[in-house]
Each structure stands twice: as C-alpha cells, then as structure tokens.
Coordinates of C-alpha atoms in Angstrom, one line a residue:
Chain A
X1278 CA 0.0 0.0 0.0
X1279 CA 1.7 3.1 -0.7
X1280 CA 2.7 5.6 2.2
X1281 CA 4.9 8.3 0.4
X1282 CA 3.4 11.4 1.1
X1283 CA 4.8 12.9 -2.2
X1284 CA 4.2 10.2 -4.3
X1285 CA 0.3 11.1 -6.5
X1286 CA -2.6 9.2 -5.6
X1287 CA -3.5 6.5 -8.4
X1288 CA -7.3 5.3 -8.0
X1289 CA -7.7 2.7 -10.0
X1290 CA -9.5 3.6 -13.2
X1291 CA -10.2 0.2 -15.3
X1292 CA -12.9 -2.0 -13.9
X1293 CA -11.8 -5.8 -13.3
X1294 CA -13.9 -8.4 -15.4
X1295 CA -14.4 -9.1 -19.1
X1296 CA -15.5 -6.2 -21.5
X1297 CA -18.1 -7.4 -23.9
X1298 CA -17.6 -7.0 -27.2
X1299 CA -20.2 -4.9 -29.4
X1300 CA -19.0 -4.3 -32.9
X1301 CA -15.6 -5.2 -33.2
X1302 CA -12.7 -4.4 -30.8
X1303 CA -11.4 -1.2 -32.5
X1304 CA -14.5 0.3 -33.3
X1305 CA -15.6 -0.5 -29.7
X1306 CA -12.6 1.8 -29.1
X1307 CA -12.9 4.6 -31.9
X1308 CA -16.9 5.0 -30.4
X1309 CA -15.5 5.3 -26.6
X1310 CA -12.9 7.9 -27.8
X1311 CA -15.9 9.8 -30.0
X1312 CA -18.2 9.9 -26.5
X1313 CA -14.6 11.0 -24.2
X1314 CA -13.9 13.8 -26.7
X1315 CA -18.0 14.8 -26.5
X1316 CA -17.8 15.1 -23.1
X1317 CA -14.2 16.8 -23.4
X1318 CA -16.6 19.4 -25.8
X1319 CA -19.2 20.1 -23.4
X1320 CA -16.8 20.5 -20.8
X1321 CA -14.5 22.9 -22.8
X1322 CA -18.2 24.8 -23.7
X1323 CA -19.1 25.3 -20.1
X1324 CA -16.4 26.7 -18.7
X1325 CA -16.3 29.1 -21.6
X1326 CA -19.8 29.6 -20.8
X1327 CA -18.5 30.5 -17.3
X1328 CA -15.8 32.9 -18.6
X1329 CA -18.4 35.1 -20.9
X1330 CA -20.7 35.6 -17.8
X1331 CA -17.8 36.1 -15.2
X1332 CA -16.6 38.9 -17.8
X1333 CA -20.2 40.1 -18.4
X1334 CA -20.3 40.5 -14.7
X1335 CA -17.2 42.0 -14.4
X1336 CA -18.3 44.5 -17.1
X1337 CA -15.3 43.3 -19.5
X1338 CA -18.0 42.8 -22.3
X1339 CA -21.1 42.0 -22.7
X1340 CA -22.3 38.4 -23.9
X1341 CA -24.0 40.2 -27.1
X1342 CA -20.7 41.3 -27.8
X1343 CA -19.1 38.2 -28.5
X1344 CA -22.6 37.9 -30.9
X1345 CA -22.0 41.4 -32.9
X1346 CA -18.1 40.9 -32.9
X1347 CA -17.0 41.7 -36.7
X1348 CA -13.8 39.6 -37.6
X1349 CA -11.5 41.6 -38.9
X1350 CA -9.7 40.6 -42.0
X1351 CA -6.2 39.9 -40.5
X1352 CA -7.9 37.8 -37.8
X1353 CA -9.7 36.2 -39.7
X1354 CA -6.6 34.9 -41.9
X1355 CA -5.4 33.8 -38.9
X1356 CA -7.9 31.9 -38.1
X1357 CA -8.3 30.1 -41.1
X1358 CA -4.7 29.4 -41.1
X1359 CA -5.1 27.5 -37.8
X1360 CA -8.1 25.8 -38.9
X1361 CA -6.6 24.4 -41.7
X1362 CA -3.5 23.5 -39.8
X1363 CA -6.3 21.7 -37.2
X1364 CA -8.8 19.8 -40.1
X1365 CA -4.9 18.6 -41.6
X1366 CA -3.9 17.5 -37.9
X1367 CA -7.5 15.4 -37.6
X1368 CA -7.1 14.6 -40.8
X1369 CA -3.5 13.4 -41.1
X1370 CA -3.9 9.4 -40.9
X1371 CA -6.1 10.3 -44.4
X1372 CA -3.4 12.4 -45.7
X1373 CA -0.7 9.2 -45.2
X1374 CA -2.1 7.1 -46.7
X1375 CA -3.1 9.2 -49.7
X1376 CA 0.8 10.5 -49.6
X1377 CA 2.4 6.5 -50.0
X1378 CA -0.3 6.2 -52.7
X1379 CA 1.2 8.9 -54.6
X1380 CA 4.9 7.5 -54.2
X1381 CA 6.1 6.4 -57.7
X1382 CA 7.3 3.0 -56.0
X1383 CA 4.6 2.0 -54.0
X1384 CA 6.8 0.2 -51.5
X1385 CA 4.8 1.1 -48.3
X1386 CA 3.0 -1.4 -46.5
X1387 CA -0.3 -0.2 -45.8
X1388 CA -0.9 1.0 -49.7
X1389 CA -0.2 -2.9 -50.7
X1390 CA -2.9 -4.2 -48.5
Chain B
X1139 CA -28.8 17.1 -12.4
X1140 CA -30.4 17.8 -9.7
X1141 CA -27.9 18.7 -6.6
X1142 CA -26.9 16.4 -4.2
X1143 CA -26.5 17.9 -1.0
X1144 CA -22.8 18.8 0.3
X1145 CA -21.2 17.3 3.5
X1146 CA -17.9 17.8 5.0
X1147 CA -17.1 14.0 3.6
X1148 CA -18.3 15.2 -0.1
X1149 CA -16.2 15.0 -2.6
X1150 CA -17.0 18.4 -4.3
X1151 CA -15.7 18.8 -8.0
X1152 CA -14.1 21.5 -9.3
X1153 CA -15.6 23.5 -12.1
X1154 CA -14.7 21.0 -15.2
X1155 CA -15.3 17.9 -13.1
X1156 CA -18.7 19.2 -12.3
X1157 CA -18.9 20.0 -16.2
X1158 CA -18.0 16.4 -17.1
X1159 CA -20.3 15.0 -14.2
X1160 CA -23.2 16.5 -15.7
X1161 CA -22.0 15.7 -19.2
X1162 CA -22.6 12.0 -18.4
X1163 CA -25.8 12.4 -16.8
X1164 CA -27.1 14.1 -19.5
X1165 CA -26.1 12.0 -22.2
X1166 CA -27.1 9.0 -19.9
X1167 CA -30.6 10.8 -19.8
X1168 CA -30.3 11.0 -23.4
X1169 CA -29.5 7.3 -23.9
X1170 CA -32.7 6.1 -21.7
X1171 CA -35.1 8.6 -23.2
X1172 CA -34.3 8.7 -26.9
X1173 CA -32.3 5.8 -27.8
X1174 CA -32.8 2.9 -26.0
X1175 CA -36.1 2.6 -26.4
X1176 CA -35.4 2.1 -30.5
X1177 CA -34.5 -1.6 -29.5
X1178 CA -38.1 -2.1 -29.3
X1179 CA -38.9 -1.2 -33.4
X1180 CA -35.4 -2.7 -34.0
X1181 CA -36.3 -5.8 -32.8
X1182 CA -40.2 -6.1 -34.6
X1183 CA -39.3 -4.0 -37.8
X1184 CA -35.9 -5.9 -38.3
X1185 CA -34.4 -8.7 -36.2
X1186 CA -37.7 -10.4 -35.7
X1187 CA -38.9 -10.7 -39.0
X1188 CA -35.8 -11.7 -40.5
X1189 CA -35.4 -14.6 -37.4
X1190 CA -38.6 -15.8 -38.3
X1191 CA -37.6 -16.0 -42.2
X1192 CA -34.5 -18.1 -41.2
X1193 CA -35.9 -20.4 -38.6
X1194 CA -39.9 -20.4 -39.2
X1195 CA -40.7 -19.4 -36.0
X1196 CA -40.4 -16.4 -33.5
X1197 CA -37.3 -16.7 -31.1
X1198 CA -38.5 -18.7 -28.3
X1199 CA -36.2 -17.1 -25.7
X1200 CA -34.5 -14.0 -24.5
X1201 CA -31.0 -16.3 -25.2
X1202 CA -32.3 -16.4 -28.8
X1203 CA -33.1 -12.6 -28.8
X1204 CA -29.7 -11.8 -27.6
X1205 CA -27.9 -13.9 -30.0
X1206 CA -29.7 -11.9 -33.0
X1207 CA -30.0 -8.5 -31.6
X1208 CA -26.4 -8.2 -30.7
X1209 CA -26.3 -8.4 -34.3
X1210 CA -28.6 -6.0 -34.9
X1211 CA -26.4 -2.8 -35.4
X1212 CA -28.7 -0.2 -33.3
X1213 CA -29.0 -2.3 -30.8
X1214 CA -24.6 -2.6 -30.8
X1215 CA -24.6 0.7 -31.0
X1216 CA -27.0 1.3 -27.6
X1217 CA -25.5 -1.0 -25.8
X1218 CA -21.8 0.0 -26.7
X1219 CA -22.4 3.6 -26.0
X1220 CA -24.7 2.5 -22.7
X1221 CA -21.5 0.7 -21.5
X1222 CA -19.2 3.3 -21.9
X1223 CA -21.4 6.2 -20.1
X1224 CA -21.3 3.4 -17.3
X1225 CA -17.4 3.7 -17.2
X1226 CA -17.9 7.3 -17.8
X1227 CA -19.7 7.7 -14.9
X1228 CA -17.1 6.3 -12.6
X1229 CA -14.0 8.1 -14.2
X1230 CA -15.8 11.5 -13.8
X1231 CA -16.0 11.2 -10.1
X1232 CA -12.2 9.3 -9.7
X1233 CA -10.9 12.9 -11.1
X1234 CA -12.6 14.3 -8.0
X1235 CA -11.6 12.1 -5.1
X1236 CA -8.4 11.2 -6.5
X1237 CA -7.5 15.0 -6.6
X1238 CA -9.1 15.4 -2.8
X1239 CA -8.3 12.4 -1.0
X1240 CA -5.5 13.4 1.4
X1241 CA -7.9 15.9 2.6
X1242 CA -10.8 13.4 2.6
X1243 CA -9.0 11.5 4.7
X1244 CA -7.6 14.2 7.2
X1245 CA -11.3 15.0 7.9
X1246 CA -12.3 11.4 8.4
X1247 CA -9.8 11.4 11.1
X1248 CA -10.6 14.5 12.9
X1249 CA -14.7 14.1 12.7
X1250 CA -16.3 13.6 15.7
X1251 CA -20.2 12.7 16.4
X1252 CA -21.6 9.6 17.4
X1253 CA -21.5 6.0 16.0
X1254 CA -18.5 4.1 15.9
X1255 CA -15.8 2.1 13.1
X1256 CA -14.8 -1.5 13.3
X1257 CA -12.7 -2.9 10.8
X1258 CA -11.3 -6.3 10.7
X1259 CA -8.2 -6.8 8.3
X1260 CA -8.0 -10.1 8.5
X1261 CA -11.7 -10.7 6.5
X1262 CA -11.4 -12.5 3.4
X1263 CA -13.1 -10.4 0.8
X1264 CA -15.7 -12.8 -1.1
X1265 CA -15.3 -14.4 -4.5
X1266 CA -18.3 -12.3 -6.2
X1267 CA -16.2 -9.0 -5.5
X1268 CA -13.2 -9.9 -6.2
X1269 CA -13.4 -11.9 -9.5
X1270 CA -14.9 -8.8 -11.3
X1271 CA -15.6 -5.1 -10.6
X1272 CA -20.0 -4.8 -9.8
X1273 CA -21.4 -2.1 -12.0
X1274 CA -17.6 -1.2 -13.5
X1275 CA -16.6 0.6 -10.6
X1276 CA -12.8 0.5 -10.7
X1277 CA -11.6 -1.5 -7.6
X1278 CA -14.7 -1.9 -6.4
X1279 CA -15.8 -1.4 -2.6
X1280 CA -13.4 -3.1 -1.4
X1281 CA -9.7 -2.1 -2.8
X1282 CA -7.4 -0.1 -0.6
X1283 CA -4.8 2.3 -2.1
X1284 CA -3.3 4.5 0.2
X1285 CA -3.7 4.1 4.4
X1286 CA -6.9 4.9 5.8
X1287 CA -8.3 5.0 2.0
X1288 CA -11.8 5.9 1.7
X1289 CA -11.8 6.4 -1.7
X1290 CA -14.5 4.0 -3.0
X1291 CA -16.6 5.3 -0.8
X1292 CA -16.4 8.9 -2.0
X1293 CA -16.7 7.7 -5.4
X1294 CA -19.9 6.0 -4.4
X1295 CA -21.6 8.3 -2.9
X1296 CA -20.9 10.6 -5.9
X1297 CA -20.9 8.2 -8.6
X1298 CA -24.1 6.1 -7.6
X1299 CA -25.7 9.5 -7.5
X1300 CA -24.9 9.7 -11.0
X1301 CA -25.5 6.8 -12.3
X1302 CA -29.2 6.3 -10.8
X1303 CA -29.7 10.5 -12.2
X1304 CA -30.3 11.9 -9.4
X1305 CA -33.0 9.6 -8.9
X1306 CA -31.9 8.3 -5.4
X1307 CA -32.7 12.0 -4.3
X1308 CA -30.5 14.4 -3.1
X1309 CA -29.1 12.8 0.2
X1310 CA -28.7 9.6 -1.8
X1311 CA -31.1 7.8 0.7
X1312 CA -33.8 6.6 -1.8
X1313 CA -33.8 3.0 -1.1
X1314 CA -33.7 3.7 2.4
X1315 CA -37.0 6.0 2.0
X1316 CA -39.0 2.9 0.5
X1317 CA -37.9 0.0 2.9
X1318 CA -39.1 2.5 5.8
X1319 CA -42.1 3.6 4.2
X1320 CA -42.7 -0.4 3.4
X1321 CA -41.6 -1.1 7.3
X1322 CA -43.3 1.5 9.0
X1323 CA -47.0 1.5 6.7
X1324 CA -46.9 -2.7 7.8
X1325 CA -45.7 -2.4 10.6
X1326 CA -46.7 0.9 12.2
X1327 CA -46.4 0.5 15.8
X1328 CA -43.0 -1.7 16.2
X1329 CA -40.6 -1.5 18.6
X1330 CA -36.9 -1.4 17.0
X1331 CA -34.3 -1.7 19.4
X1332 CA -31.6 -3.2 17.5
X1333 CA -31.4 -2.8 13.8
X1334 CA -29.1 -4.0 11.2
X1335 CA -28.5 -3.3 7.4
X1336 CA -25.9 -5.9 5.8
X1337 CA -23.9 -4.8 2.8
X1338 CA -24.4 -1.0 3.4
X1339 CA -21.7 0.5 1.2
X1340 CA -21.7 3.9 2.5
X1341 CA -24.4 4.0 4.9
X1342 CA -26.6 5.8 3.2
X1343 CA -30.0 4.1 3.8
X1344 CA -29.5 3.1 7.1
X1345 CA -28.8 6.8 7.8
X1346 CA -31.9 7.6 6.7
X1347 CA -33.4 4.6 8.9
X1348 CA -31.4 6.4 12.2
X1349 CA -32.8 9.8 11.3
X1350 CA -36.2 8.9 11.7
X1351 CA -36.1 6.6 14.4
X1352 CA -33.7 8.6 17.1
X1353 CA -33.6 6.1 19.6
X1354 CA -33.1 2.8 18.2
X1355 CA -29.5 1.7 17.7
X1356 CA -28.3 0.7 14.2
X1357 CA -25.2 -1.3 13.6
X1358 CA -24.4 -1.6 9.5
X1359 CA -21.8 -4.1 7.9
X1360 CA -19.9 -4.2 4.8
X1361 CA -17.0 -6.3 3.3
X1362 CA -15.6 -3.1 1.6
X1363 CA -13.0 -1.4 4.3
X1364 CA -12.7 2.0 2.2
X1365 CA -16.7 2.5 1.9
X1366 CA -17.2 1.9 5.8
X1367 CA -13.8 4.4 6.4
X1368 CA -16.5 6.8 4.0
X1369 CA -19.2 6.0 5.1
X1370 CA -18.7 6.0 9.0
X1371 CA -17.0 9.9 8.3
X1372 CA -20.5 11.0 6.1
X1373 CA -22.7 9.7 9.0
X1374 CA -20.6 12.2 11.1
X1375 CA -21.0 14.7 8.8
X1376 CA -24.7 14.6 8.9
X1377 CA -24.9 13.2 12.7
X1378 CA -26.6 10.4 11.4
X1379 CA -25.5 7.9 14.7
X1380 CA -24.5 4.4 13.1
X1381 CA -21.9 1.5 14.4
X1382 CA -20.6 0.6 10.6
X1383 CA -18.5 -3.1 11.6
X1384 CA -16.4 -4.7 8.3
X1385 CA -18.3 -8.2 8.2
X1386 CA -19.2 -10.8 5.5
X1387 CA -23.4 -10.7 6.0
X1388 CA -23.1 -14.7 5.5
X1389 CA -21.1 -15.1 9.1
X1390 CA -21.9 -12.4 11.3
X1391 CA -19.9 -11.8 14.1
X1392 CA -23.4 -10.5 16.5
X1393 CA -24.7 -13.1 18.7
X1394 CA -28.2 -14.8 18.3
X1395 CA -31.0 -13.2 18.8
X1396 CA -29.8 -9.7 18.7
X1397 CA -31.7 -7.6 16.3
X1398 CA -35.0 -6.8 15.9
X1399 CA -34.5 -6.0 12.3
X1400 CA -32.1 -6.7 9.6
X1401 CA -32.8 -5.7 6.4
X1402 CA -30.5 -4.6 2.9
X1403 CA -31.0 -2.4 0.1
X1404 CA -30.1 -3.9 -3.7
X1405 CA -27.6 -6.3 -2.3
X1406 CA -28.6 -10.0 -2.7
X1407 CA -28.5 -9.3 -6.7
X1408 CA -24.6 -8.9 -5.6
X1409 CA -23.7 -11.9 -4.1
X1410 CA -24.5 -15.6 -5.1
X1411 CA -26.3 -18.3 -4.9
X1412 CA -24.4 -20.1 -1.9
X1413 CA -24.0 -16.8 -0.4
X1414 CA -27.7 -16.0 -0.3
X1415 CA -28.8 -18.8 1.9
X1416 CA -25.9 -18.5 4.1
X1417 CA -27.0 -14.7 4.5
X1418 CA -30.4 -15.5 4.9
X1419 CA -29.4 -18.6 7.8
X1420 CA -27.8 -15.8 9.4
X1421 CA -31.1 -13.5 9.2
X1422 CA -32.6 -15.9 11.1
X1423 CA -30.0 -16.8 13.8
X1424 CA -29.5 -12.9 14.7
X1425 CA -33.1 -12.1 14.4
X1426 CA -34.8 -11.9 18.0
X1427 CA -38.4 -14.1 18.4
X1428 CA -40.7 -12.0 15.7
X1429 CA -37.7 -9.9 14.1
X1430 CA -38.3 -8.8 11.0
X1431 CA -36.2 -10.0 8.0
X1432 CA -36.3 -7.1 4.9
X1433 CA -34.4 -7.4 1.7
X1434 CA -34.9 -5.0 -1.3
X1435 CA -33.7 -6.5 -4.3
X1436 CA -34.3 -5.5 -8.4
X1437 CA -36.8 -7.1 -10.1
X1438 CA -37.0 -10.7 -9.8
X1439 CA -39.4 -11.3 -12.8
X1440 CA -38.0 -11.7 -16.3
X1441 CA -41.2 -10.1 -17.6
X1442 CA -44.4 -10.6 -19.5
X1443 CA -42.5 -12.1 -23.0
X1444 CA -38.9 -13.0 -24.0
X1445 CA -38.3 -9.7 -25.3
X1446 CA -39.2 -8.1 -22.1
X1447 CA -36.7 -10.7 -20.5
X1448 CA -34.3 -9.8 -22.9
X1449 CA -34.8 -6.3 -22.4
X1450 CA -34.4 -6.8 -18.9
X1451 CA -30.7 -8.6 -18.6
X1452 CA -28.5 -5.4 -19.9
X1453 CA -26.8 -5.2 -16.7
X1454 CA -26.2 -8.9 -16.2
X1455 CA -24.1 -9.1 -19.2
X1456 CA -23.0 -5.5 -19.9
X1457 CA -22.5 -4.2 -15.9
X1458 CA -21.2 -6.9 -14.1
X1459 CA -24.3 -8.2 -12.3
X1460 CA -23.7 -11.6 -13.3
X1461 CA -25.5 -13.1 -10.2
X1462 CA -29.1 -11.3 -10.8
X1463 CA -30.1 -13.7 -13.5
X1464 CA -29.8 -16.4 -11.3
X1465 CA -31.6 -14.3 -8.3
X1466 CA -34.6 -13.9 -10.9
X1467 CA -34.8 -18.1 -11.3
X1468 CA -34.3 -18.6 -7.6
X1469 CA -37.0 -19.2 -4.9
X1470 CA -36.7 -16.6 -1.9
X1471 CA -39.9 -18.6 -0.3
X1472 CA -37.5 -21.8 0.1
X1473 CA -34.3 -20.3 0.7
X1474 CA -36.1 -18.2 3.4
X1475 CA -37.6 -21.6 4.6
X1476 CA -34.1 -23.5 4.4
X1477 CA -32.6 -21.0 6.9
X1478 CA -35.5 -21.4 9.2
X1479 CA -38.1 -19.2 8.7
X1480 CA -41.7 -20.5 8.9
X1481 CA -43.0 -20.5 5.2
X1482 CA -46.7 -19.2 6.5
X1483 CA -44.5 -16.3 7.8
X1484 CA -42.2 -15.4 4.1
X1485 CA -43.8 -13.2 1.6
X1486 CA -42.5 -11.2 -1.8
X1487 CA -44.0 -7.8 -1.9
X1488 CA -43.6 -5.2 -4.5
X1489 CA -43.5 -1.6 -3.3
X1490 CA -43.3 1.7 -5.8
X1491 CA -39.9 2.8 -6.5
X1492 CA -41.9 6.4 -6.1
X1493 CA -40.5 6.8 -2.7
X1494 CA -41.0 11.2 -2.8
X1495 CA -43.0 12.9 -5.3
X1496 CA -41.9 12.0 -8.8
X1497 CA -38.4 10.8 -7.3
X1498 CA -37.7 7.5 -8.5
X1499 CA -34.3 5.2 -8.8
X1500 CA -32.7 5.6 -12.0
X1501 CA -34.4 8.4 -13.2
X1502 CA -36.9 6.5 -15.1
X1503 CA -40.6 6.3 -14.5
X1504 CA -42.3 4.7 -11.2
X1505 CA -41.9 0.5 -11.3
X1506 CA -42.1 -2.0 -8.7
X1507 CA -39.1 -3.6 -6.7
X1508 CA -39.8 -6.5 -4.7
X1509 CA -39.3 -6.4 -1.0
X1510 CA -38.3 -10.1 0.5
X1511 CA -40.3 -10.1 3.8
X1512 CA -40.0 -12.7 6.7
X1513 CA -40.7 -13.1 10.7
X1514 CA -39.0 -15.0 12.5

C-alpha cells in the first residue's frame, strides 16, 4: 500500500472483469474515444460559458458582444490558417495514406494491402 | 442534475469535473429517453422478422433474442455507448476524489459525532467481489490504495448519485425512503431496538433509517473497508448515529438473537447463490423471536415475454451483475424456509420505486421492486 506522502494518488481507473464486445474491438474503441472527446466538448463549452458571464459580470463585455463581434480581415486569416493547420492534424492518418499512394514505387505497407 | 447535497465528507468537483459530471448524466438521460427505447422497433421492424424468415418461427427465448440483436447494429450501438457512459460515470468522479483524497481522509480522522468504526483486516473479501468489478466501478468497494483510503466510498456516494440521475434523491437515501415507508406503513407500531443493514456500502440508507427513528441503535456491515472508512466519516457529517462493523453478511460476528431487524437495500443481486442462503441462515439466527427479516432487491421477474426478459438482462451481461439472472430463477420462499423461517410467515412484496414525489431510482418512470419479507 503506498505511504509516500509525495508520491500522487493513483485510483484505480479500469474496472476488473471481461469487457463485452459490441461491434468489433477497434471500433468499440474509436466509439469510446468519440463519446470522451463529446464530453471533453461540453466540458470545454461550459467553462467558456462561465468565462463570458464572469466577464459580463465583471463588465469586460457584454455576452451580445461576443454575438456582434466583426472579424477583422487579418484575424480572420489567422484563423483560417489554424483551422486548416487543425482539419490537416485530424485529418492526417487520411493524408498518409493518400501520400504513399502517390509515391512512384509503391513500396509502403499499408498501400499494398 | 439535480444537486446532491454537500457534507464535510463530499467529494466536491471543481468546475470542469462538475462540467464532465453532468456531461454524463445528461447523455445517460439521453440514452434512456431517446435511444434505448429504439431496440423495441429494432427488434419487430428488423431482427424479428428476419429470425422468423430463417428459422420459421419467433425466437422462443431472451438467449435467442440476444444472440440476434447483438447483431442488430442499433441495438450494438446502444449498448456500446450505454456501457461506456457506465465507465464514464465512474472516471468522472475518480478525477474528484483522486485529486481530494489526502484531505478526505484528514477529515475522516478528525470528525467527531456519534457512532462508531470497526474494521477487521484479517476478513477474506468474497469471490463475487473480487473476481470482477459490480457495475464497473474501478476497484470496487473493497480495494485499498493509500492508508486509511476511503476512496471508494467517496466515489460512491458521488458516482451512484450519478449513475441512478439523481434519482436516489439528493441525500442519496432513496432506497432507504422505501424500505421504511414499506416497514413503517406494515408495521406501524414496532418497537426497534436493534437494527441492522448488511452490505451497506456507505451507509446511506440506514442513515436515513437512524434519522427517523432517534432512539433505536443501528449497527451496518460491509466487506468493503474504504466505503465503511467513508461511510462512518459521512454519518458524522450529517450526525446520522451508526456502528458501521467490516463483516461478511453470511457469518456475522453479532450473537443470536440480537436484532430486531435486519434488512438490505439492492444487495442480494450482488452476491451468489451459496452466499444468499448463508445470508439468509444468518437473518434468522440474529433475528430476535418475531424480528423482521427485509431485503430489497431489483426485479425478480424476467417479464411478460422473451423480449421483455431480454430487455431486462443489460446489466447482467454489460454491468457486471452476473449473479441477478440467477436471483430472478431462484425461490426466496425456500431459501427463506431453508434458513429457518416458517413459510406461513415469508412473503414477496412489491413496493413503488416512487419513494417522494416524482423521485424514482434511475431516473426513469415509477416501477415496482420487490421487497423479500419474513418473521421469525
């Protein structure tokens, strides 16, 4: 049983017993990850939620302002250069595999399946 | 969500815990409202007819209906998603007590009140909670991680909260409500000296029980040390007075003829089927002459047709409640009469899971739970 004081608490987080299977293992796993990163969103959009009314409250803005904000155009170039940067992130396991189809050679793995 | 009421034992969560807390609720809300009830068409529009086309007939049992709906790709995708809000539910509340527990336990030691804490090291923890985690709680109620953990118990009494939606109200004391409802409507005018709840977790129906009757003296036992560290430290907190003793419900350690109640709340389901006539011989030797005997249990039934059996068995074989599908085949009346109990003197009563209002367990609509009832 661990005693050291400076040593972080680890509960343990995987329940004992066999996991049923439901569609196949890896999809089983791809559809936990999808509900862990909705509740990851909806965590994320509260606490924003809680920073617009702090700052509302604080009279920093107001919540209508966030509404009527009008993107500038350098802003907005920024944004859509780290939007593209994120949807090729996401997307990059896509972009692999369409990359070693476009090598003359063909020699990777995953293409000769 | 609707709040559960604070204590100095609570595990309160931070602003995104809270946030992911009521994340799962609501998408576990979402699940029992909007999409589990699609089995149903699923099942007549799709698996149904095309069982019939392969075999001539209409599955004759809930083990044929399982064996085609887990096929059946709404049904997977229910289920899957059902079982991981159910380990959803847990990690949301670990993040809490994990983060909290040197304080939770620095409390624990300093509370004082009434009631008292027995814990025997030595007890062998039983086969049916040690082979598998019950309801995918990690460790279950019994695993120690630091000294003086009372972890699981704080991630009971917040998690089960969850998990039943706020439906166990907001002391978590819900079951306890309807057993003394049940008790006190049948019999209105008994004397309870002695009074003792096997398997109580975290104490928190039998705390309910000692609120309402102030002078009788409640003793509660559990196999899971951290839960009774918890659950002994809550009943401080809300000066609920209980003696919580670490025992295994099928050899007590009390004397015979010592109580003039024992009772449990959604326990037998958790145990087996060699355990549940030892527990019930024990009922009867601690019971005084005319003690009461009270076990609330799930439903026993497997319903009206295989579908509605099949609809029923989720959490047998997706929850790790393997031992309630034997419980439904098994006869209470007999095993009740096996430990002693005169059959004349045994009855199975169903009582409202409405125990306040529109408050039910699980958040779903009012249905019955049987109540196992024998004198001694």
């Amino acid at each position: 049983m661990a005693t050291d004081a400076k040593k972080p608490i680890k509960l343990p987080r995987t329940a004992k017993g066999k996991k049923p299977v439901y569609f196949d293992p890896v999809t089983d796993k791809l559809l936990s990850m999808i509900m862990t990163l909705m509740g990851e969103l909806s965590v994320v959009r509260d606490r924003l939620d809680t920073v617009e009314r702090l700052a509302e409250k604080a009279k920093v803005f107001k919540i209508d302002d966030i509404e009527n904000y009008e993107i500038p155009d350098e802003v907005n170039a920024v944004r859509m250069e780290r939007r593209a940067a994120y949807i090729a992130r996401v997307l990059k396991t896509v972009q692999d595999e369409l990359d070693s189809l476009q090598q003359d050679d063909g020699a990777d793995g995953a293409a000769k399946k | 969500m609707l709040q559960q009421i604070m204590h100095e034992m609570f595990p309160t969560p931070n602003h995104d815990e809270e946030a992911r807390q009521e994340f799962v609720n609501d998408f576990r809300m979402h699940l029992a409202t909007k999409v589990c009830p699609g089995s149903v068409p699923a099942y007549f529009k799709r698996v149904m007819p095309a069982f019939v086309k392969e075999h001539g007939r209409e599955p004759k049992d809930r083990h044929e209906i399982r064996r085609a709906m887990t096929r059946d790709p709404f049904y997977q995708m229910w289920s899957a998603m059902q079982r991981s809000s159910q380990e959803m539910v847990w990690d949301s509340v670990i993040d809490s007590v994990e983060r909290q527990l040197p304080d939770l336990i620095a409390k624990a030691a300093v509370l004082n009140g009434k009631g008292s804490l027995t814990l025997d090291p030595e007890l062998e923890i039983p086969k049916y909670h040690t082979a598998f985690d019950i309801h995918l709680q990690p460790g279950a109620y019994h695993t120690d991680v630091v000294q003086n953990d009372l972890a699981a118990g704080a991630v009971y009494d917040r998690g089960s909260f969850i998990y039943a939606m706020g439906g166990l109200g907001e002391h978590n004391d819900g079951m306890g409500r309807i057993t003394r409802n049940f008790f006190r409507t049948r019999f209105p005018g008994r004397k309870l000296e002695r009074v003792l709840d096997l398997g109580c977790t975290i104490g928190g129906s039998v705390c309910f029980w000692s609120q309402q009757e102030p002078e009788t003296e409640f003793h509660a036992i559990d196999v899971g040390a951290p839960c009774l560290r918890y659950g002994h430290a809550r009943a401080r907190a809300i000066g609920a007075g209980i003696h919580f003793s670490q025992q295994n419900a099928e050899a007590l350690n009390f004397p015979d003829a010592s109580f003039d109640l024992v009772m449990s709340h959604i326990v037998l389901h958790e145990t087996s089927r060699t355990a549940l006539q030892n527990i019930f011989n024990e009922c009867y030797r601690v019971l005084k002459p005319g003690g009461v005997m009270l076990h609330l249990d799930l439903q026993q039934r497997w319903g009206q047709s295989p579908l509605d059996a099949f609809l029923g068995e989720w959490e047998i074989y997706n929850n790790n409640e393997h031992f309630y599908g034997q419980l439904k085949e098994i006869d209470c009346g007999e095993v009740a009469v096996n430990a002693g109990f005169d059959k004349a003197k045994f009855g199975i009563h169903h009582v409202s899971t409405t125990w306040q209002d529109d408050q039910t367990p699980y958040g779903e609509s009012s249905f019955q739970l049987p109540i196992y009832l024998a004198e001694k």
